[in-house]
PDB file of C-alpha atoms in Angstrom:
ATOM      1  CA  SER A   1     -10.353   8.597  -2.665  1.00 50.00           C
ATOM      2  CA  GLN A   2      -6.614   9.825  -2.568  1.00 54.00           C
ATOM      3  CA  GLN A   3      -5.847  11.158   0.451  1.00 68.00           C
ATOM      4  CA  GLY A   4      -1.846  11.892  -0.510  1.00 76.00           C
ATOM      5  CA  GLU A   5      -0.537  13.223  -3.771  1.00 86.00           C
ATOM      6  CA  GLU A   6       3.110  12.852  -4.751  1.00 88.00           C
ATOM      7  CA  ASP A   7       5.686  15.215  -6.177  1.00 89.00           C
ATOM      8  CA  PRO A   8       6.943  15.131  -8.856  1.00 94.00           C
ATOM      9  CA  GLN A   9       5.554  12.010 -11.013  1.00 93.00           C
ATOM     10  CA  ALA A  10       9.153  11.037 -12.332  1.00 96.00           C
ATOM     11  CA  LEU A  11      12.532  12.037 -10.700  1.00 97.00           C
ATOM     12  CA  SER A  12      16.216  11.316 -12.635  1.00 97.00           C
ATOM     13  CA  ILE A  13      19.333  11.845 -10.661  1.00 97.00           C
ATOM     14  CA  GLN A  14      22.424  10.190 -11.133  1.00 97.00           C
ATOM     15  CA  GLU A  15      23.800   8.108  -8.872  1.00 97.00           C
ATOM     16  CA  GLY A  16      25.301   9.509  -5.507  1.00 97.00           C
ATOM     17  CA  GLU A  17      22.745  12.398  -5.645  1.00 97.00           C
ATOM     18  CA  ASN A  18      19.973  13.129  -3.270  1.00 98.00           C
ATOM     19  CA  ALA A  19      16.628  12.241  -3.431  1.00 97.00           C
ATOM     20  CA  THR A  20      13.701  14.694  -2.871  1.00 97.00           C
ATOM     21  CA  MET A  21       9.837  13.307  -2.743  1.00 97.00           C
ATOM     22  CA  ASN A  22       7.313  15.368  -1.443  1.00 97.00           C
ATOM     23  CA  CYS A  23       3.929  14.317  -0.435  1.00 96.00           C
ATOM     24  CA  SER A  24       0.323  16.594   0.056  1.00 95.00           C
ATOM     25  CA  TYR A  25      -2.671  15.575   1.528  1.00 94.00           C
ATOM     26  CA  LYS A  26      -5.941  16.977   2.601  1.00 92.00           C
ATOM     27  CA  THR A  27      -7.451  15.964   5.799  1.00 90.00           C
ATOM     28  CA  SER A  28      -5.833  15.172   9.192  1.00 91.00           C
ATOM     29  CA  ILE A  29      -3.820  12.516   9.655  1.00 91.00           C
ATOM     30  CA  ASN A  30      -2.621  10.103  12.620  1.00 90.00           C
ATOM     31  CA  ASN A  31       0.726   9.226  10.634  1.00 92.00           C
ATOM     32  CA  LEU A  32       2.214   9.203   7.052  1.00 94.00           C
ATOM     33  CA  GLN A  33       3.627   6.736   5.635  1.00 94.00           C
ATOM     34  CA  TRP A  34       6.242   5.777   2.886  1.00 96.00           C
ATOM     35  CA  TYR A  35       6.853   2.966   1.050  1.00 96.00           C
ATOM     36  CA  ARG A  36       9.233   1.398  -2.122  1.00 97.00           C
ATOM     37  CA  GLN A  37       7.506  -0.487  -4.872  1.00 96.00           C
ATOM     38  CA  ASN A  38       9.998  -1.884  -7.539  1.00 94.00           C
ATOM     39  CA  SER A  39       9.044  -2.811 -10.779  1.00 86.00           C
ATOM     40  CA  GLY A  40       5.911  -5.186 -10.683  1.00 77.00           C
ATOM     41  CA  ARG A  41       6.567  -5.814  -6.827  1.00 87.00           C
ATOM     42  CA  GLY A  42       5.076  -5.486  -3.777  1.00 90.00           C
ATOM     43  CA  LEU A  43       5.228  -2.510  -1.638  1.00 94.00           C
ATOM     44  CA  VAL A  44       7.989  -2.524   1.216  1.00 95.00           C
ATOM     45  CA  HIS A  45       7.334  -0.309   4.128  1.00 95.00           C
ATOM     46  CA  LEU A  46       9.991   1.857   4.803  1.00 96.00           C
ATOM     47  CA  ILE A  47       8.908   4.685   7.566  1.00 95.00           C
ATOM     48  CA  LEU A  48       5.811   5.913   9.580  1.00 94.00           C
ATOM     49  CA  ILE A  49       5.774   9.142  11.066  1.00 95.00           C
ATOM     50  CA  ARG A  50       3.186  10.474  13.475  1.00 93.00           C
ATOM     51  CA  SER A  51       1.308  13.395  13.298  1.00 93.00           C
ATOM     52  CA  ASN A  52       2.921  15.086  16.109  1.00 95.00           C
ATOM     53  CA  GLU A  53       6.449  14.087  15.119  1.00 96.00           C
ATOM     54  CA  ARG A  54       7.912  16.313  12.980  1.00 97.00           C
ATOM     55  CA  GLU A  55      11.630  14.635  11.548  1.00 97.00           C
ATOM     56  CA  LYS A  56      12.133  10.904  11.711  1.00 97.00           C
ATOM     57  CA  HIS A  57      15.325   8.971  10.110  1.00 96.00           C
ATOM     58  CA  SER A  58      16.360   5.801   8.926  1.00 95.00           C
ATOM     59  CA  GLY A  59      19.442   4.666   7.621  1.00 96.00           C
ATOM     60  CA  ARG A  60      20.170   7.035   4.675  1.00 97.00           C
ATOM     61  CA  LEU A  61      16.555   8.387   4.866  1.00 97.00           C
ATOM     62  CA  ARG A  62      14.636  11.520   6.353  1.00 98.00           C
ATOM     63  CA  VAL A  63      10.802  11.910   6.241  1.00 98.00           C
ATOM     64  CA  THR A  64       9.455  15.578   7.734  1.00 98.00           C
ATOM     65  CA  LEU A  65       6.371  16.598   8.175  1.00 97.00           C
ATOM     66  CA  ASP A  66       4.577  19.569   8.354  1.00 97.00           C
ATOM     67  CA  THR A  67       1.027  19.218   9.541  1.00 95.00           C
ATOM     68  CA  SER A  68       0.359  22.883   9.229  1.00 96.00           C
ATOM     69  CA  LYS A  69       0.975  22.601   5.369  1.00 96.00           C
ATOM     70  CA  LYS A  70      -0.621  19.103   4.839  1.00 95.00           C
ATOM     71  CA  SER A  71       2.927  18.170   3.328  1.00 96.00           C
ATOM     72  CA  SER A  72       5.831  15.414   4.051  1.00 97.00           C
ATOM     73  CA  SER A  73       8.943  14.602   2.133  1.00 98.00           C
ATOM     74  CA  LEU A  74      11.309  11.848   2.023  1.00 98.00           C
ATOM     75  CA  LEU A  75      14.986  12.732   1.879  1.00 98.00           C
ATOM     76  CA  ILE A  76      16.856   9.417   0.213  1.00 98.00           C
ATOM     77  CA  THR A  77      20.759  10.530   0.955  1.00 98.00           C
ATOM     78  CA  ALA A  78      23.715   9.578  -1.787  1.00 97.00           C
ATOM     79  CA  SER A  79      21.034   7.697  -3.752  1.00 97.00           C
ATOM     80  CA  ARG A  80      22.612   4.134  -5.426  1.00 97.00           C
ATOM     81  CA  ALA A  81      21.396   2.688  -8.248  1.00 97.00           C
ATOM     82  CA  ALA A  82      19.361   0.246  -6.269  1.00 96.00           C
ATOM     83  CA  ASP A  83      17.032   3.065  -4.951  1.00 97.00           C
ATOM     84  CA  THR A  84      15.388   2.818  -8.253  1.00 97.00           C
ATOM     85  CA  ALA A  85      11.505   1.895  -7.809  1.00 97.00           C
ATOM     86  CA  SER A  86       8.622   3.929  -7.140  1.00 96.00           C
ATOM     87  CA  TYR A  87       7.456   5.480  -3.512  1.00 97.00           C
ATOM     88  CA  PHE A  88       4.795   5.749  -2.158  1.00 95.00           C
ATOM     89  CA  CYS A  89       2.984   8.054   0.291  1.00 95.00           C
ATOM     90  CA  ALA A  90       0.076   6.586   2.667  1.00 94.00           C
ATOM     91  CA  THR A  91      -2.287   8.615   5.394  1.00 92.00           C
ATOM     92  CA  ASP A  92      -3.849   7.169   7.847  1.00 87.00           C
ATOM     93  CA  ALA A  93      -6.891  10.045   8.132  1.00 86.00           C
ATOM     94  CA  VAL A  94      -7.927  10.702  11.769  1.00 84.00           C
ATOM     95  CA  GLY A  95     -11.445   9.094  11.917  1.00 84.00           C
ATOM     96  CA  GLY A  96     -10.868   6.908   9.505  1.00 79.00           C
ATOM     97  CA  SER A  97     -10.539   3.074   9.036  1.00 78.00           C
ATOM     98  CA  TYR A  98      -6.807   2.634  10.072  1.00 80.00           C
ATOM     99  CA  ILE A  99      -6.319   1.515   6.428  1.00 83.00           C
ATOM    100  CA  PRO A 100      -3.614   4.291   4.734  1.00 88.00           C
ATOM    101  CA  THR A 101      -4.913   5.712   1.867  1.00 90.00           C
ATOM    102  CA  PHE A 102      -1.714   5.707  -1.459  1.00 91.00           C
ATOM    103  CA  GLY A 103      -1.278   8.681  -3.489  1.00 89.00           C
ATOM    104  CA  ARG A 104       0.034   7.782  -7.412  1.00 91.00           C
ATOM    105  CA  GLY A 105       3.579   7.817  -6.570  1.00 92.00           C
ATOM    106  CA  THR A 106       6.902   9.113  -7.407  1.00 95.00           C
ATOM    107  CA  SER A 107       9.228   7.283  -9.909  1.00 95.00           C
ATOM    108  CA  LEU A 108      12.819   7.650  -9.043  1.00 97.00           C
ATOM    109  CA  ILE A 109      15.422   6.304 -10.981  1.00 97.00           C
ATOM    110  CA  VAL A 110      19.064   6.145 -10.072  1.00 97.00           C
ATOM    111  CA  HIS A 111      21.687   6.083 -13.164  1.00 97.00           C
ATOM    112  CA  PRO A 112      24.434   4.499 -12.052  1.00 93.00           C
TER     113      PRO A 112
ATOM    114  CA  GLU B   1       9.866 -15.855   7.674  1.00 86.00           C
ATOM    115  CA  ALA B   2       7.095 -13.344   8.526  1.00 82.00           C
ATOM    116  CA  GLN B   3       5.204 -12.748   5.180  1.00 94.00           C
ATOM    117  CA  VAL B   4       2.186 -12.123   3.229  1.00 97.00           C
ATOM    118  CA  THR B   5       1.279 -15.337   0.984  1.00 97.00           C
ATOM    119  CA  GLN B   6      -0.457 -14.127  -2.311  1.00 97.00           C
ATOM    120  CA  ASN B   7      -1.833 -17.142  -4.831  1.00 97.00           C
ATOM    121  CA  PRO B   8      -1.426 -16.927  -7.936  1.00 97.00           C
ATOM    122  CA  ARG B   9       1.030 -15.276  -8.775  1.00 96.00           C
ATOM    123  CA  TYR B  10      -0.859 -14.642 -12.324  1.00 97.00           C
ATOM    124  CA  LEU B  11      -4.182 -15.504 -13.473  1.00 97.00           C
ATOM    125  CA  ILE B  12      -5.184 -15.584 -16.832  1.00 97.00           C
ATOM    126  CA  THR B  13      -9.444 -16.314 -16.809  1.00 96.00           C
ATOM    127  CA  VAL B  14     -12.358 -15.945 -19.224  1.00 97.00           C
ATOM    128  CA  THR B  15     -15.505 -12.899 -18.241  1.00 97.00           C
ATOM    129  CA  GLY B  16     -18.079 -14.775 -15.943  1.00 97.00           C
ATOM    130  CA  LYS B  17     -16.222 -17.694 -14.491  1.00 97.00           C
ATOM    131  CA  LYS B  18     -15.711 -17.490 -10.571  1.00 97.00           C
ATOM    132  CA  LEU B  19     -12.364 -17.023  -9.320  1.00 97.00           C
ATOM    133  CA  THR B  20     -10.514 -16.645  -5.751  1.00 98.00           C
ATOM    134  CA  VAL B  21      -7.729 -15.030  -4.916  1.00 98.00           C
ATOM    135  CA  THR B  22      -6.017 -15.968  -1.545  1.00 98.00           C
ATOM    136  CA  CYS B  23      -4.250 -13.990   0.954  1.00 98.00           C
ATOM    137  CA  SER B  24      -2.695 -15.635   3.792  1.00 98.00           C
ATOM    138  CA  GLN B  25      -0.326 -14.202   6.250  1.00 97.00           C
ATOM    139  CA  ASN B  26       1.991 -15.508   9.408  1.00 96.00           C
ATOM    140  CA  MET B  27       1.999 -12.709  12.076  1.00 95.00           C
ATOM    141  CA  ASN B  28      -0.950 -12.492  13.865  1.00 94.00           C
ATOM    142  CA  HIS B  29      -2.008  -9.628  12.222  1.00 94.00           C
ATOM    143  CA  GLU B  30      -5.032  -7.840  13.124  1.00 93.00           C
ATOM    144  CA  TYR B  31      -5.955  -5.802  10.270  1.00 94.00           C
ATOM    145  CA  MET B  32      -5.983  -6.729   6.501  1.00 96.00           C
ATOM    146  CA  SER B  33      -6.580  -5.318   3.484  1.00 96.00           C
ATOM    147  CA  TRP B  34      -7.063  -5.598  -0.549  1.00 97.00           C
ATOM    148  CA  TYR B  35      -5.342  -3.182  -2.987  1.00 96.00           C
ATOM    149  CA  ARG B  36      -5.555  -3.136  -6.768  1.00 97.00           C
ATOM    150  CA  GLN B  37      -3.027  -1.368  -8.395  1.00 95.00           C
ATOM    151  CA  ASP B  38      -3.695   0.592 -12.403  1.00 94.00           C
ATOM    152  CA  PRO B  39      -1.880   2.640 -14.148  1.00 89.00           C
ATOM    153  CA  GLY B  40      -1.922   6.268 -13.018  1.00 84.00           C
ATOM    154  CA  LEU B  41      -4.758   5.755 -10.504  1.00 86.00           C
ATOM    155  CA  GLY B  42      -1.921   4.508  -7.936  1.00 87.00           C
ATOM    156  CA  LEU B  43      -3.404   1.858  -5.074  1.00 92.00           C
ATOM    157  CA  ARG B  44      -7.166   1.752  -4.516  1.00 94.00           C
ATOM    158  CA  GLN B  45      -8.510  -0.033  -1.419  1.00 94.00           C
ATOM    159  CA  ILE B  46     -11.011  -2.835  -1.973  1.00 97.00           C
ATOM    160  CA  TYR B  47     -12.099  -4.295   1.124  1.00 97.00           C
ATOM    161  CA  TYR B  48     -10.378  -4.502   4.585  1.00 95.00           C
ATOM    162  CA  SER B  49     -11.035  -5.777   7.700  1.00 95.00           C
ATOM    163  CA  MET B  50     -10.263  -5.329  11.431  1.00 92.00           C
ATOM    164  CA  ASN B  51     -10.820  -8.819  12.825  1.00 92.00           C
ATOM    165  CA  VAL B  52     -12.295 -12.170  12.279  1.00 94.00           C
ATOM    166  CA  GLU B  53     -15.450 -11.803  10.627  1.00 92.00           C
ATOM    167  CA  VAL B  54     -15.272  -7.989  10.312  1.00 93.00           C
ATOM    168  CA  THR B  55     -14.927  -6.644   6.765  1.00 96.00           C
ATOM    169  CA  ASP B  56     -15.749  -3.497   5.383  1.00 95.00           C
ATOM    170  CA  LYS B  57     -16.201  -1.314   1.686  1.00 95.00           C
ATOM    171  CA  GLY B  58     -12.960   0.482   0.671  1.00 93.00           C
ATOM    172  CA  ASP B  59     -13.527   3.006  -1.785  1.00 92.00           C
ATOM    173  CA  VAL B  60     -13.754   0.613  -5.183  1.00 96.00           C
ATOM    174  CA  PRO B  61     -15.331  -2.356  -3.723  1.00 97.00           C
ATOM    175  CA  GLU B  62     -17.619  -3.074  -7.031  1.00 97.00           C
ATOM    176  CA  GLY B  63     -17.562  -6.897  -8.158  1.00 97.00           C
ATOM    177  CA  TYR B  64     -15.503  -8.066  -5.436  1.00 98.00           C
ATOM    178  CA  LYS B  65     -16.579 -10.230  -2.217  1.00 98.00           C
ATOM    179  CA  VAL B  66     -13.945 -11.140   0.563  1.00 98.00           C
ATOM    180  CA  SER B  67     -14.426 -13.133   4.063  1.00 96.00           C
ATOM    181  CA  ARG B  68     -12.330 -13.300   6.980  1.00 97.00           C
ATOM    182  CA  LYS B  69     -13.367 -16.318   9.242  1.00 97.00           C
ATOM    183  CA  GLU B  70     -10.153 -17.267  11.022  1.00 96.00           C
ATOM    184  CA  LYS B  71      -7.199 -14.805  11.527  1.00 96.00           C
ATOM    185  CA  ARG B  72      -4.534 -15.299   8.775  1.00 97.00           C
ATOM    186  CA  ASN B  73      -7.284 -15.547   5.796  1.00 98.00           C
ATOM    187  CA  PHE B  74      -8.972 -12.791   3.404  1.00 98.00           C
ATOM    188  CA  PRO B  75      -9.501 -14.375   0.408  1.00 98.00           C
ATOM    189  CA  LEU B  76     -10.816 -11.991  -2.476  1.00 98.00           C
ATOM    190  CA  ILE B  77     -13.226 -13.533  -4.485  1.00 98.00           C
ATOM    191  CA  LEU B  78     -14.620 -12.162  -8.104  1.00 98.00           C
ATOM    192  CA  GLU B  79     -18.140 -14.218  -8.522  1.00 95.00           C
ATOM    193  CA  SER B  80     -18.179 -12.481 -12.028  1.00 97.00           C
ATOM    194  CA  PRO B  81     -15.014 -11.251 -13.055  1.00 98.00           C
ATOM    195  CA  SER B  82     -15.130  -8.676 -16.313  1.00 98.00           C
ATOM    196  CA  PRO B  83     -12.312  -7.177 -18.255  1.00 97.00           C
ATOM    197  CA  ASN B  84     -12.103  -3.652 -16.026  1.00 97.00           C
ATOM    198  CA  GLN B  85     -11.225  -6.105 -13.126  1.00 98.00           C
ATOM    199  CA  THR B  86      -8.209  -6.915 -15.127  1.00 98.00           C
ATOM    200  CA  SER B  87      -5.331  -4.866 -12.160  1.00 97.00           C
ATOM    201  CA  LEU B  88      -2.593  -5.920 -10.340  1.00 97.00           C
ATOM    202  CA  TYR B  89      -3.805  -6.962  -6.603  1.00 98.00           C
ATOM    203  CA  PHE B  90      -2.393  -6.580  -3.981  1.00 97.00           C
ATOM    204  CA  CYS B  91      -3.148  -8.212  -0.350  1.00 97.00           C
ATOM    205  CA  ALA B  92      -1.883  -6.084   3.036  1.00 96.00           C
ATOM    206  CA  SER B  93      -1.725  -6.663   7.030  1.00 96.00           C
ATOM    207  CA  SER B  94      -1.035  -4.713   9.763  1.00 93.00           C
ATOM    208  CA  PHE B  95      -0.454  -5.622  13.557  1.00 90.00           C
ATOM    209  CA  ASN B  96      -2.665  -2.834  14.720  1.00 82.00           C
ATOM    210  CA  PRO B  97      -2.669   0.289  12.806  1.00 79.00           C
ATOM    211  CA  GLN B  98      -4.174   2.095  15.341  1.00 78.00           C
ATOM    212  CA  LEU B  99      -0.560   1.927  17.578  1.00 77.00           C
ATOM    213  CA  ASN B 100       1.070   3.257  14.093  1.00 79.00           C
ATOM    214  CA  TYR B 101       2.331   0.061  12.677  1.00 85.00           C
ATOM    215  CA  GLY B 102       2.729   0.125   9.051  1.00 88.00           C
ATOM    216  CA  TYR B 103       1.653  -2.353   6.231  1.00 93.00           C
ATOM    217  CA  THR B 104       3.592  -5.838   5.094  1.00 95.00           C
ATOM    218  CA  PHE B 105       1.924  -6.385   1.577  1.00 96.00           C
ATOM    219  CA  GLY B 106       2.232  -9.540  -0.456  1.00 97.00           C
ATOM    220  CA  SER B 107       3.813 -10.300  -3.770  1.00 96.00           C
ATOM    221  CA  GLY B 108       0.925  -9.400  -6.090  1.00 96.00           C
ATOM    222  CA  THR B 109      -1.314 -11.159  -8.182  1.00 97.00           C
ATOM    223  CA  ARG B 110      -1.441 -10.317 -11.852  1.00 97.00           C
ATOM    224  CA  LEU B 111      -4.825 -10.654 -12.712  1.00 98.00           C
ATOM    225  CA  THR B 112      -6.358 -10.580 -16.779  1.00 98.00           C
ATOM    226  CA  VAL B 113      -9.935 -11.069 -17.428  1.00 98.00           C
ATOM    227  CA  VAL B 114     -10.347 -11.669 -21.406  1.00 97.00           C
TER     228      VAL B 114
END
């Protein structure tokens, strides 16, 4: 079952611009995680935000969580060509198995 | 280096020929999971394990088996592979997601069943 859904499906920007991706989910969560996947490779864990947190930063990444709207956003500031990848949100649902459920991802292309 | 290792990276096989994809982690993680990734469908859970000798079905377990005889290894077994199991498979592990630890993924196994 798909818990999180990312929006937009695809995003194309110029180097130096900010990239914002959104994730909506359906049921209450313990936490929400964002992962990056370079083409055909394994996923890399970027950041985890707990359900009682509203905002978290890691380098050029900023994640927000609005549990009342069941949504999260990932902001990448001052994007670089190396940020080109697919980005997935994954949710750990309350009462679930603690195995994250992934959305279909946002494909980000950053043009040099 | 802390990692999740999957083997093989690429595999082409014929329908019905049993195969095993191995997964090993060196981080003493409790939780391990298998996902398959298909275009337009994202990642879907196949099986997961919360500890040694404890395994549970995910969202798409049909046609797959797993075992967790020791903490570090979590092999995925396809007893009689079919073409609809052609996919990119990922193994992942976590120290303890109940304490809000994220998952470490392997590099993937691209399986083609003809």
